[in-house]
């Protein structure tokens, strides 16, 4: 995204015939003019992201950033002038009823479906971003994604006798670049039992990707990708007349389900690793929560 921001700024400079001194900071009036040019064109968040990309580029080059209170006021005005076409509709949450429907349709004897079921329940109840546990491609990044070695199942799901809650080590997340433990609580469609079943069916060794499955015929172990995961679930939900869902719908859905269950918002915030109150805008079904 930051590389794209730099490219967009360069395109704007070319179009406006703005000539910048090589190796020097972008002057404050130029930054303000660039920000103002986005008013009525894109969302305020997009404008802020592009300016953040430019700021990052200045840091990389060892240059002083010429941002100012005036630039912040302009960005605020750009947000107010966001065109309706740039406003994204609220993404719907995955619901507990959808989990139940998927579990009915996923084949418990097919390794791929067993893997999808385990990933679905863990992502939902742990309020995960899919990119924290599933690879975008079949090339698995072991420095960023979990392996079975980082899983600690609770006692009744096959773990150590003193474990009352399952836990999973995420080597890297969007915020915690050096890794973090997440806790997997007990629920009626229990993620811990789904993980236990998945590990047995797919014969996941300690150093294997946590979410991987055995090929139906060759037995080869294949990392579950986000595309394959969402494709399988959307196939099930679309057949039931539901709309298609994105990866972030699991994080939103898990947050909403915990709030509806009466879990204290501060506990939800800690469990979801929210660093601020930004998670409040992801609440859905607020009428039922109230």
JSON list of C-alpha atoms in Angstrom, two decimals, residues 100-118 193-194 196-202 213-214 216 232 236:
[
{"chain": "A", "resi": 100, "resn": "UNK", "atom": "CA", "xyz": [-23.97, -24.59, 12.24]},
{"chain": "A", "resi": 101, "resn": "UNK", "atom": "CA", "xyz": [-25.02, -24.71, 8.59]},
{"chain": "A", "resi": 102, "resn": "UNK", "atom": "CA", "xyz": [-21.44, -25.16, 7.44]},
{"chain": "A", "resi": 103, "resn": "UNK", "atom": "CA", "xyz": [-20.78, -27.92, 9.97]},
{"chain": "A", "resi": 104, "resn": "UNK", "atom": "CA", "xyz": [-23.83, -29.78, 8.65]},
{"chain": "A", "resi": 105, "resn": "UNK", "atom": "CA", "xyz": [-22.53, -29.64, 5.07]},
{"chain": "A", "resi": 106, "resn": "UNK", "atom": "CA", "xyz": [-18.80, -30.16, 5.59]},
{"chain": "A", "resi": 107, "resn": "UNK", "atom": "CA", "xyz": [-17.90, -33.84, 5.18]},
{"chain": "A", "resi": 108, "resn": "UNK", "atom": "CA", "xyz": [-16.31, -35.17, 8.42]},
{"chain": "A", "resi": 109, "resn": "UNK", "atom": "CA", "xyz": [-14.57, -37.91, 6.42]},
{"chain": "A", "resi": 110, "resn": "UNK", "atom": "CA", "xyz": [-12.96, -35.58, 3.87]},
{"chain": "A", "resi": 111, "resn": "UNK", "atom": "CA", "xyz": [-9.58, -34.19, 5.07]},
{"chain": "A", "resi": 112, "resn": "UNK", "atom": "CA", "xyz": [-10.08, -30.84, 3.31]},
{"chain": "A", "resi": 113, "resn": "UNK", "atom": "CA", "xyz": [-13.49, -30.26, 4.91]},
{"chain": "A", "resi": 114, "resn": "UNK", "atom": "CA", "xyz": [-12.22, -31.27, 8.35]},
{"chain": "A", "resi": 115, "resn": "UNK", "atom": "CA", "xyz": [-9.43, -28.69, 8.01]},
{"chain": "A", "resi": 116, "resn": "UNK", "atom": "CA", "xyz": [-11.90, -25.99, 6.88]},
{"chain": "A", "resi": 117, "resn": "UNK", "atom": "CA", "xyz": [-14.17, -26.71, 9.86]},
{"chain": "A", "resi": 118, "resn": "UNK", "atom": "CA", "xyz": [-11.31, -26.36, 12.36]},
{"chain": "A", "resi": 193, "resn": "UNK", "atom": "CA", "xyz": [-12.30, -30.65, 19.61]},
{"chain": "A", "resi": 194, "resn": "UNK", "atom": "CA", "xyz": [-12.33, -29.56, 15.97]},
{"chain": "A", "resi": 196, "resn": "UNK", "atom": "CA", "xyz": [-8.06, -32.42, 17.78]},
{"chain": "A", "resi": 197, "resn": "UNK", "atom": "CA", "xyz": [-10.10, -34.08, 15.05]},
{"chain": "A", "resi": 198, "resn": "UNK", "atom": "CA", "xyz": [-8.30, -32.15, 12.30]},
{"chain": "A", "resi": 199, "resn": "UNK", "atom": "CA", "xyz": [-4.84, -33.08, 13.58]},
{"chain": "A", "resi": 200, "resn": "UNK", "atom": "CA", "xyz": [-5.80, -36.76, 13.66]},
{"chain": "A", "resi": 201, "resn": "UNK", "atom": "CA", "xyz": [-7.54, -36.93, 10.27]},
{"chain": "A", "resi": 202, "resn": "UNK", "atom": "CA", "xyz": [-4.84, -34.93, 8.43]},
{"chain": "A", "resi": 213, "resn": "UNK", "atom": "CA", "xyz": [-4.99, -31.07, 4.67]},
{"chain": "A", "resi": 214, "resn": "UNK", "atom": "CA", "xyz": [-4.17, -34.36, 2.97]},
{"chain": "A", "resi": 216, "resn": "UNK", "atom": "CA", "xyz": [-7.85, -37.05, -1.32]},
{"chain": "A", "resi": 232, "resn": "UNK", "atom": "CA", "xyz": [-15.66, -23.76, 0.23]},
{"chain": "A", "resi": 236, "resn": "UNK", "atom": "CA", "xyz": [-22.19, -23.78, 1.20]}
]
